[in-house]
Amino acid sequence: MEITSLVVILVIAFALFFDFTNGFHDTANAMATPIATGAMKPKVAVTVAAILNLVGAFLSTEVARTISGGIIREGDAGVLITPALIFAGLLGAIVWNMLTWVLGLPSSSSHALFGGLIGAALVGVGIHAVDFGVMLSKVILPALIAPLTAGIIAFVATRLAYAMTRRYDKKADGRSGFRFGQIFTSSLVALSHGTNDAQKTMGIITLTLIAVGSQGAGTGPQFWVILVCAVAIALGTYIGGWRIIKTLGTGLTEVKPAQGFAAEASTAATILASSHLGFALSTTQVASGSVIGSGLGRRGSKVRWGTAGRIAIGWLLTLPSAAIVGAAAALLAGIGPAGLLIDTVLGVVIVLGIYLWSRREKIDHTNAVADIAASGTAVKISKSGRKKKAKK
């Protein structure tokens, strides 16, 4: 088998593994608030999220087209990136994803992927290989605008929810009916996650097929690509999401059903609209914005800017950190087959090492109560507000 075919197989295998890590890294965000409020039990919630991610992956391919035919430029000889460089970019994304997963740090799988791909392209081809106009319009601006938009919507929705149910202010669990609504809204978030995040891996595989001439430029993902990516992200959601959910026990203890309902509805609406427009969003960022917005919408709350700043730093570090790893992998890939072999071995060793490191502290549905949960600690309910409103 020629070297190009081997590289393509490696790219597909590592892309699907990235999709798997995306599942357990990001999708738990959809179920953070319903678990916190008791609307759904952890294991049931993650199972539902896995199924709906699988379904959502089939509903749209606009984001996949952004990845496969927008960020990396096409030249006279075709796409200005080789399968070997795509492989290097994937390594950058996977290493950062695994590292932030084991540390429980808030980060974006989407931006890890973009960073790794861009770092590899800059080293292997040059700055002209990246279409920064598409990056700005489809990735950077949505990353700034979407969390803010989701937060504003969640703030308004929370205000409305409390205003419409004011008669329950002094009744214990008077707004518990919102828990039933959360089952629907959190499921919608999981579905929308499939329409956005699963598309990114589809786009990477499609970009690789276009680069080797197995698929025409400007075309969307083939059905088998959609299928395997959908299955990979669904499996990741079901099998590995518990570590990302762990912070939920302390991070979202102040979230009430009305807040959770508003946050989830805002997150789902923002992601679905963005997927339709082909914007490659970070679910973590959007969901964090919604949680903070809903917290502020509840009277008697204030922002813990230190926590909010830590979340923001995690977002800012993701793209450049993954780009550095992707660039380093691209340098090795430039050596030839020997460099690709070194990349592969190093990638496997690092992933296995991080996994074994994570085994020192077992976390599953029995002791996990999401990185997104950290955003809940960015909003503090004042003591006076808690005394007056504790029974909401």
Tab-separated table of C-alpha atoms in Angstrom:
chain	number	residue	atom	x	y	z
A	1	MET	CA	0.000	0.000	0.000
A	2	GLU	CA	1.482	3.380	-1.001
A	3	ILE	CA	2.380	5.980	1.599
A	4	THR	CA	-0.446	8.360	0.616
A	5	SER	CA	-3.088	5.728	1.296
A	6	LEU	CA	-1.513	4.931	4.673
A	7	VAL	CA	-1.549	8.601	5.609
A	8	VAL	CA	-5.210	8.920	4.613
A	9	ILE	CA	-6.065	5.930	6.802
A	10	LEU	CA	-4.113	7.482	9.687
A	11	VAL	CA	-5.938	10.782	9.233
A	12	ILE	CA	-9.347	9.105	9.264
A	13	ALA	CA	-8.455	7.022	12.333
A	14	PHE	CA	-7.129	9.995	14.297
A	15	ALA	CA	-10.007	12.203	13.122
A	16	LEU	CA	-12.499	9.708	14.505
A	17	PHE	CA	-10.557	9.524	17.758
A	18	PHE	CA	-10.698	13.327	17.945
A	19	ASP	CA	-14.443	13.097	17.354
A	20	PHE	CA	-14.604	10.604	20.221
A	21	THR	CA	-12.710	12.989	22.526
A	22	ASN	CA	-14.997	15.799	21.375
A	23	GLY	CA	-17.934	13.696	22.537
A	24	PHE	CA	-16.690	13.282	26.100
A	25	HIS	CA	-15.106	16.727	26.237
A	26	ASP	CA	-17.954	18.939	25.066
A	27	THR	CA	-21.258	17.122	24.890
A	28	ALA	CA	-21.632	16.819	28.654
A	29	ASN	CA	-22.193	20.579	28.529
A	30	ALA	CA	-25.693	19.862	27.292
A	31	MET	CA	-26.554	17.957	30.448
A	32	ALA	CA	-24.787	20.031	33.104
A	33	THR	CA	-27.758	22.077	34.256
A	34	PRO	CA	-30.454	19.336	34.181
A	35	ILE	CA	-28.234	17.120	36.349
A	36	ALA	CA	-27.537	20.034	38.695
A	37	THR	CA	-31.227	20.755	39.205
A	38	GLY	CA	-32.231	17.093	39.471
A	39	ALA	CA	-34.216	17.113	36.230
A	40	MET	CA	-32.281	14.071	34.966
A	41	LYS	CA	-30.047	11.466	36.581
A	42	PRO	CA	-26.422	11.605	35.342
A	43	LYS	CA	-26.347	8.271	33.507
A	44	VAL	CA	-29.736	8.823	31.878
A	45	ALA	CA	-28.724	12.333	30.839
A	46	VAL	CA	-25.506	11.218	29.149
A	47	THR	CA	-27.308	8.349	27.383
A	48	VAL	CA	-29.892	10.752	26.004
A	49	ALA	CA	-27.121	13.145	24.937
A	50	ALA	CA	-25.315	10.344	23.076
A	51	ILE	CA	-28.415	9.313	21.140
A	52	LEU	CA	-29.301	12.878	20.193
A	53	ASN	CA	-25.732	13.639	19.128
A	54	LEU	CA	-25.989	10.706	16.768
A	55	VAL	CA	-29.234	12.046	15.307
A	56	GLY	CA	-28.032	15.657	15.163
A	57	ALA	CA	-24.982	14.747	13.104
A	58	PHE	CA	-27.267	13.864	10.185
A	59	LEU	CA	-29.255	17.104	10.210
A	60	SER	CA	-26.749	19.554	8.728
A	61	THR	CA	-23.443	19.645	6.850
A	62	GLU	CA	-22.918	23.413	6.574
A	63	VAL	CA	-20.212	23.498	9.240
A	64	ALA	CA	-18.435	20.567	7.559
A	65	ARG	CA	-18.334	22.588	4.346
A	66	THR	CA	-16.773	25.503	6.232
A	67	ILE	CA	-13.948	23.213	7.385
A	68	SER	CA	-13.432	21.318	4.130
A	69	GLY	CA	-13.789	24.198	1.681
A	70	GLY	CA	-13.261	27.463	3.520
A	71	ILE	CA	-10.472	27.750	6.081
A	72	ILE	CA	-7.738	26.147	3.946
A	73	ARG	CA	-7.324	27.815	0.542
A	74	GLU	CA	-7.389	25.991	-2.755
A	75	GLY	CA	-4.631	26.621	-5.313
A	76	ASP	CA	-4.121	25.670	-8.952
A	77	ALA	CA	-3.048	22.181	-7.922
A	78	GLY	CA	-5.867	21.722	-5.435
A	79	VAL	CA	-6.147	22.217	-1.678
A	80	LEU	CA	-3.042	23.874	-0.239
A	81	ILE	CA	-2.461	21.252	2.432
A	82	THR	CA	-1.436	17.609	2.359
A	83	PRO	CA	-2.895	14.662	4.287
A	84	ALA	CA	0.329	14.531	6.301
A	85	LEU	CA	-0.192	18.113	7.473
A	86	ILE	CA	-3.854	17.452	8.257
A	87	PHE	CA	-2.648	14.521	10.358
A	88	ALA	CA	-0.226	16.827	12.176
A	89	GLY	CA	-3.040	19.290	12.866
A	90	LEU	CA	-5.191	16.532	14.301
A	91	LEU	CA	-2.388	15.555	16.674
A	92	GLY	CA	-2.297	19.106	17.985
A	93	ALA	CA	-6.044	19.066	18.622
A	94	ILE	CA	-6.070	15.619	20.235
A	95	VAL	CA	-3.164	16.302	22.585
A	96	TRP	CA	-4.724	19.551	23.814
A	97	ASN	CA	-8.152	17.929	24.141
A	98	MET	CA	-6.792	15.068	26.208
A	99	LEU	CA	-4.695	17.331	28.411
A	100	THR	CA	-7.560	19.691	29.225
A	101	TRP	CA	-9.868	16.713	29.751
A	102	VAL	CA	-7.673	15.117	32.394
A	103	LEU	CA	-7.145	18.476	34.125
A	104	GLY	CA	-10.835	19.357	33.935
A	105	LEU	CA	-10.043	22.699	32.288
A	106	PRO	CA	-12.642	24.648	30.298
A	107	SER	CA	-11.595	24.603	26.651
A	108	SER	CA	-13.012	24.288	23.165
A	109	SER	CA	-12.549	21.139	21.097
A	110	SER	CA	-13.513	23.193	18.057
A	111	HIS	CA	-10.789	25.769	18.548
A	112	ALA	CA	-8.287	23.018	19.351
A	113	LEU	CA	-9.037	21.549	15.931
A	114	PHE	CA	-8.751	24.906	14.165
A	115	GLY	CA	-5.550	25.717	16.003
A	116	GLY	CA	-3.890	22.406	15.176
A	117	LEU	CA	-4.897	22.656	11.517
A	118	ILE	CA	-3.731	26.250	11.162
A	119	GLY	CA	-0.420	25.589	12.926
A	120	ALA	CA	0.324	22.663	10.626
A	121	ALA	CA	-0.668	24.627	7.502
A	122	LEU	CA	1.481	27.630	8.429
A	123	VAL	CA	4.568	25.476	8.949
A	124	GLY	CA	4.029	23.069	6.057
A	125	VAL	CA	2.734	25.448	3.371
A	126	GLY	CA	2.881	29.050	4.520
A	127	ILE	CA	0.613	31.850	5.607
A	128	HIS	CA	-1.101	31.983	2.218
A	129	ALA	CA	-2.611	28.525	2.831
A	130	VAL	CA	-5.015	29.851	5.461
A	131	ASP	CA	-8.027	31.955	4.485
A	132	PHE	CA	-8.074	34.358	7.420
A	133	GLY	CA	-11.185	36.050	6.031
A	134	VAL	CA	-13.160	32.842	6.528
A	135	MET	CA	-11.486	32.333	9.900
A	136	LEU	CA	-12.610	35.789	10.985
A	137	SER	CA	-16.185	35.534	9.708
A	138	LYS	CA	-16.918	31.874	10.458
A	139	VAL	CA	-14.830	31.191	13.576
A	140	ILE	CA	-13.374	34.226	15.394
A	141	LEU	CA	-16.351	36.592	15.288
A	142	PRO	CA	-18.891	33.849	16.175
A	143	ALA	CA	-16.620	32.869	19.095
A	144	LEU	CA	-16.906	36.420	20.433
A	145	ILE	CA	-20.514	37.161	19.544
A	146	ALA	CA	-22.262	33.826	20.206
A	147	PRO	CA	-21.511	33.515	23.972
A	148	LEU	CA	-22.527	37.148	24.487
A	149	THR	CA	-25.715	36.652	22.485
A	150	ALA	CA	-26.548	33.438	24.331
A	151	GLY	CA	-25.906	35.152	27.668
A	152	ILE	CA	-28.213	38.055	26.853
A	153	ILE	CA	-30.975	35.702	25.684
A	154	ALA	CA	-30.590	33.569	28.832
A	155	PHE	CA	-30.644	36.688	31.037
A	156	VAL	CA	-33.889	37.915	29.470
A	157	ALA	CA	-35.453	34.445	29.502
A	158	THR	CA	-34.615	33.988	33.190
A	159	ARG	CA	-36.094	37.359	34.058
A	160	LEU	CA	-39.270	36.465	32.191
A	161	ALA	CA	-39.482	33.024	33.808
A	162	TYR	CA	-39.271	34.488	37.311
A	163	ALA	CA	-41.644	37.328	36.471
A	164	MET	CA	-44.292	34.946	35.150
A	165	THR	CA	-44.020	32.690	38.205
A	166	ARG	CA	-43.724	35.362	40.877
A	167	ARG	CA	-46.552	33.776	42.883
A	168	TYR	CA	-44.183	30.912	43.771
A	169	ASP	CA	-41.560	33.195	45.367
A	170	LYS	CA	-42.154	31.905	48.904
A	171	LYS	CA	-43.022	28.319	48.087
A	172	ALA	CA	-40.510	25.481	48.324
A	173	ASP	CA	-39.665	24.173	44.848
A	174	GLY	CA	-42.483	26.290	43.480
A	175	ARG	CA	-40.790	26.393	40.108
A	176	SER	CA	-39.931	22.696	39.966
A	177	GLY	CA	-42.152	22.364	36.908
A	178	PHE	CA	-39.292	23.830	34.909
A	179	ARG	CA	-37.451	20.555	35.498
A	180	PHE	CA	-39.781	18.860	33.030
A	181	GLY	CA	-39.047	21.622	30.546
A	182	GLN	CA	-35.337	21.037	31.083
A	183	ILE	CA	-35.631	17.491	29.776
A	184	PHE	CA	-36.726	18.976	26.452
A	185	THR	CA	-34.308	21.917	26.339
A	186	SER	CA	-31.243	19.923	27.389
A	187	SER	CA	-32.085	17.316	24.776
A	188	LEU	CA	-32.302	20.093	22.214
A	189	VAL	CA	-28.824	21.266	23.225
A	190	ALA	CA	-27.463	17.738	22.701
A	191	LEU	CA	-29.147	17.580	19.303
A	192	SER	CA	-27.726	20.978	18.308
A	193	HIS	CA	-24.255	19.872	19.451
A	194	GLY	CA	-24.429	17.041	16.935
A	195	THR	CA	-25.351	19.487	14.168
A	196	ASN	CA	-22.262	21.602	14.892
A	197	ASP	CA	-19.406	19.706	16.532
A	198	ALA	CA	-19.732	16.402	14.686
A	199	GLN	CA	-19.520	18.382	11.444
A	200	LYS	CA	-15.960	19.480	12.166
A	201	THR	CA	-14.568	15.964	11.972
A	202	MET	CA	-16.612	15.342	8.828
A	203	GLY	CA	-14.983	18.440	7.373
A	204	ILE	CA	-11.472	17.209	8.236
A	205	ILE	CA	-12.012	13.820	6.594
A	206	THR	CA	-13.624	15.474	3.562
A	207	LEU	CA	-10.707	17.918	3.303
A	208	THR	CA	-8.323	14.956	3.280
A	209	LEU	CA	-10.261	13.170	0.541
A	210	ILE	CA	-10.278	16.349	-1.543
A	211	ALA	CA	-6.536	16.818	-0.995
A	212	VAL	CA	-5.753	13.360	-2.446
A	213	GLY	CA	-8.223	13.726	-5.322
A	214	SER	CA	-10.730	11.159	-4.057
A	215	GLN	CA	-13.480	13.776	-3.927
A	216	GLY	CA	-14.241	16.928	-5.871
A	217	ALA	CA	-13.442	20.332	-4.399
A	218	GLY	CA	-16.364	22.222	-2.913
A	219	THR	CA	-18.420	19.094	-2.220
A	220	GLY	CA	-19.880	18.088	1.126
A	221	PRO	CA	-19.144	14.983	3.207
A	222	GLN	CA	-20.101	11.579	1.852
A	223	PHE	CA	-22.690	9.501	3.681
A	224	TRP	CA	-20.175	7.041	5.162
A	225	VAL	CA	-18.206	9.975	6.578
A	226	ILE	CA	-21.346	11.372	8.223
A	227	LEU	CA	-22.189	7.951	9.642
A	228	VAL	CA	-18.815	7.114	11.203
A	229	CYS	CA	-18.429	10.622	12.657
A	230	ALA	CA	-21.909	10.485	14.167
A	231	VAL	CA	-21.174	7.125	15.801
A	232	ALA	CA	-17.778	8.285	17.115
A	233	ILE	CA	-19.087	11.404	18.843
A	234	ALA	CA	-22.049	9.480	20.266
A	235	LEU	CA	-19.756	6.804	21.738
A	236	GLY	CA	-17.486	9.443	23.227
A	237	THR	CA	-20.462	11.128	24.847
A	238	TYR	CA	-21.681	7.927	26.461
A	239	ILE	CA	-18.375	6.379	27.503
A	240	GLY	CA	-16.095	9.186	28.610
A	241	GLY	CA	-18.044	12.256	29.651
A	242	TRP	CA	-17.922	11.799	33.417
A	243	ARG	CA	-14.656	13.599	34.103
A	244	ILE	CA	-15.914	16.736	32.394
A	245	ILE	CA	-19.143	16.529	34.379
A	246	LYS	CA	-17.367	16.221	37.734
A	247	THR	CA	-17.253	19.937	38.543
A	248	LEU	CA	-21.034	20.037	38.381
A	249	GLY	CA	-21.468	18.985	42.007
A	250	THR	CA	-19.968	22.201	43.354
A	251	GLY	CA	-19.994	24.462	40.339
A	252	LEU	CA	-23.711	24.568	39.622
A	253	THR	CA	-25.266	24.164	43.040
A	254	GLU	CA	-26.944	27.556	42.745
A	255	VAL	CA	-28.673	26.768	39.461
A	256	LYS	CA	-32.439	26.504	39.835
A	257	PRO	CA	-34.801	24.812	37.359
A	258	ALA	CA	-36.003	28.120	35.889
A	259	GLN	CA	-32.402	29.201	35.286
A	260	GLY	CA	-31.445	25.858	33.775
A	261	PHE	CA	-34.413	25.932	31.430
A	262	ALA	CA	-33.527	29.448	30.240
A	263	ALA	CA	-29.827	28.616	29.798
A	264	GLU	CA	-30.469	25.452	27.797
A	265	ALA	CA	-33.063	27.085	25.556
A	266	SER	CA	-30.647	29.926	24.828
A	267	THR	CA	-27.746	27.567	24.119
A	268	ALA	CA	-29.776	25.380	21.764
A	269	ALA	CA	-31.198	28.342	19.835
A	270	THR	CA	-27.764	29.909	19.389
A	271	ILE	CA	-26.054	26.713	18.223
A	272	LEU	CA	-28.839	25.657	15.850
A	273	ALA	CA	-28.908	29.075	14.208
A	274	SER	CA	-25.117	29.088	13.884
A	275	SER	CA	-25.037	25.574	12.399
A	276	HIS	CA	-27.542	26.672	9.755
A	277	LEU	CA	-25.247	29.579	8.840
A	278	GLY	CA	-22.114	27.413	8.810
A	279	PHE	CA	-20.531	29.044	11.874
A	280	ALA	CA	-18.141	26.669	13.668
A	281	LEU	CA	-18.927	27.419	17.310
A	282	SER	CA	-17.580	26.198	20.613
A	283	THR	CA	-20.411	24.567	22.556
A	284	THR	CA	-18.489	25.171	25.787
A	285	GLN	CA	-18.333	28.908	25.173
A	286	VAL	CA	-21.982	29.236	24.192
A	287	ALA	CA	-23.212	27.148	27.115
A	288	SER	CA	-20.979	29.039	29.557
A	289	GLY	CA	-22.368	32.353	28.320
A	290	SER	CA	-25.896	31.034	28.792
A	291	VAL	CA	-25.253	29.788	32.330
A	292	ILE	CA	-23.686	33.077	33.393
A	293	GLY	CA	-26.503	35.030	31.736
A	294	SER	CA	-29.168	32.967	33.486
A	295	GLY	CA	-27.380	33.400	36.807
A	296	LEU	CA	-27.343	37.153	36.394
A	297	GLY	CA	-31.004	37.026	35.459
A	298	ARG	CA	-31.821	35.689	38.900
A	299	ARG	CA	-32.124	38.507	41.418
A	300	GLY	CA	-29.504	38.804	44.160
A	301	SER	CA	-26.556	37.571	42.092
A	302	LYS	CA	-23.174	38.991	41.146
A	303	VAL	CA	-20.324	37.956	38.867
A	304	ARG	CA	-17.182	36.341	40.261
A	305	TRP	CA	-14.858	37.895	37.736
A	306	GLY	CA	-11.935	35.742	38.833
A	307	THR	CA	-13.757	32.567	37.833
A	308	ALA	CA	-15.075	34.137	34.648
A	309	GLY	CA	-11.524	35.209	33.839
A	310	ARG	CA	-10.203	31.677	34.333
A	311	ILE	CA	-12.785	30.384	31.879
A	312	ALA	CA	-11.837	33.093	29.361
A	313	ILE	CA	-8.130	32.295	29.694
A	314	GLY	CA	-8.872	28.644	28.960
A	315	TRP	CA	-10.639	29.695	25.773
A	316	LEU	CA	-7.837	32.045	24.700
A	317	LEU	CA	-5.081	29.478	25.249
A	318	THR	CA	-6.749	26.693	23.278
A	319	LEU	CA	-6.231	27.825	19.687
A	320	PRO	CA	-2.571	28.947	19.994
A	321	SER	CA	-1.611	25.964	22.196
A	322	ALA	CA	-3.060	23.459	19.727
A	323	ALA	CA	-1.420	25.427	16.892
A	324	ILE	CA	1.998	25.062	18.520
A	325	VAL	CA	1.592	21.290	18.879
A	326	GLY	CA	0.249	21.043	15.318
A	327	ALA	CA	3.179	23.079	14.013
A	328	ALA	CA	5.696	20.863	15.834
A	329	ALA	CA	4.041	17.754	14.417
A	330	ALA	CA	4.125	19.321	10.949
A	331	LEU	CA	7.870	19.896	11.247
A	332	LEU	CA	8.362	16.195	11.932
A	333	ALA	CA	5.951	15.249	9.139
A	334	GLY	CA	8.090	17.298	6.751
A	335	ILE	CA	10.941	14.822	7.196
A	336	GLY	CA	8.951	12.186	5.320
A	337	PRO	CA	7.663	8.728	6.288
A	338	ALA	CA	10.059	8.552	9.230
A	339	GLY	CA	8.667	11.817	10.582
A	340	LEU	CA	5.103	10.572	10.235
A	341	LEU	CA	6.046	7.421	12.123
A	342	ILE	CA	7.556	9.507	14.923
A	343	ASP	CA	4.419	11.660	15.025
A	344	THR	CA	2.209	8.590	15.256
A	345	VAL	CA	4.257	6.954	18.007
A	346	LEU	CA	4.492	10.160	20.015
A	347	GLY	CA	0.766	10.780	19.619
A	348	VAL	CA	-0.153	7.297	20.818
A	349	VAL	CA	2.298	7.461	23.739
A	350	ILE	CA	0.993	10.856	24.882
A	351	VAL	CA	-2.656	9.784	24.650
A	352	LEU	CA	-1.997	6.544	26.516
A	353	GLY	CA	0.061	8.381	29.110
A	354	ILE	CA	-2.716	10.896	29.764
A	355	TYR	CA	-5.277	8.100	29.944
A	356	LEU	CA	-3.197	6.151	32.476
A	357	TRP	CA	-2.718	9.351	34.443
A	358	SER	CA	-6.478	9.813	34.553
A	359	ARG	CA	-6.935	6.289	35.962
A	360	ARG	CA	-5.356	7.395	39.233
A	361	GLU	CA	-8.677	9.003	40.088
A	362	LYS	CA	-11.681	7.022	38.929
A	363	ILE	CA	-14.617	9.175	37.891
A	364	ASP	CA	-17.902	7.758	36.595
A	365	HIS	CA	-21.642	8.236	37.034
A	366	THR	CA	-21.388	7.187	40.681
A	367	ASN	CA	-19.192	10.105	41.740
A	368	ALA	CA	-19.648	12.695	39.012
A	369	VAL	CA	-22.207	15.232	39.795
A	370	ALA	CA	-18.692	19.826	33.129
A	371	ASP	CA	-16.239	22.082	32.466
A	372	ILE	CA	-19.267	24.134	31.663
A	373	ALA	CA	-20.210	23.810	35.311
A	374	ALA	CA	-17.344	26.109	36.200
A	375	SER	CA	-19.289	28.915	34.580
A	376	GLY	CA	-21.902	28.419	37.263
A	377	THR	CA	-19.401	29.522	39.877
A	378	ALA	CA	-18.872	32.752	37.975
A	379	VAL	CA	-22.221	33.908	39.338
A	380	LYS	CA	-22.636	34.218	43.091
A	381	ILE	CA	-25.988	34.584	44.794
A	382	SER	CA	-25.659	37.114	47.614
A	383	LYS	CA	-26.526	36.044	51.155
A	384	SER	CA	-29.451	38.417	51.353
A	385	GLY	CA	-30.689	37.245	47.972
A	386	ARG	CA	-30.366	33.615	49.040
A	387	LYS	CA	-32.375	34.139	52.219
A	388	LYS	CA	-35.199	35.763	50.334
A	389	LYS	CA	-35.173	33.591	47.269
A	390	ALA	CA	-33.925	30.209	48.513
A	391	LYS	CA	-37.290	28.591	47.944
A	392	LYS	CA	-37.477	29.424	44.299
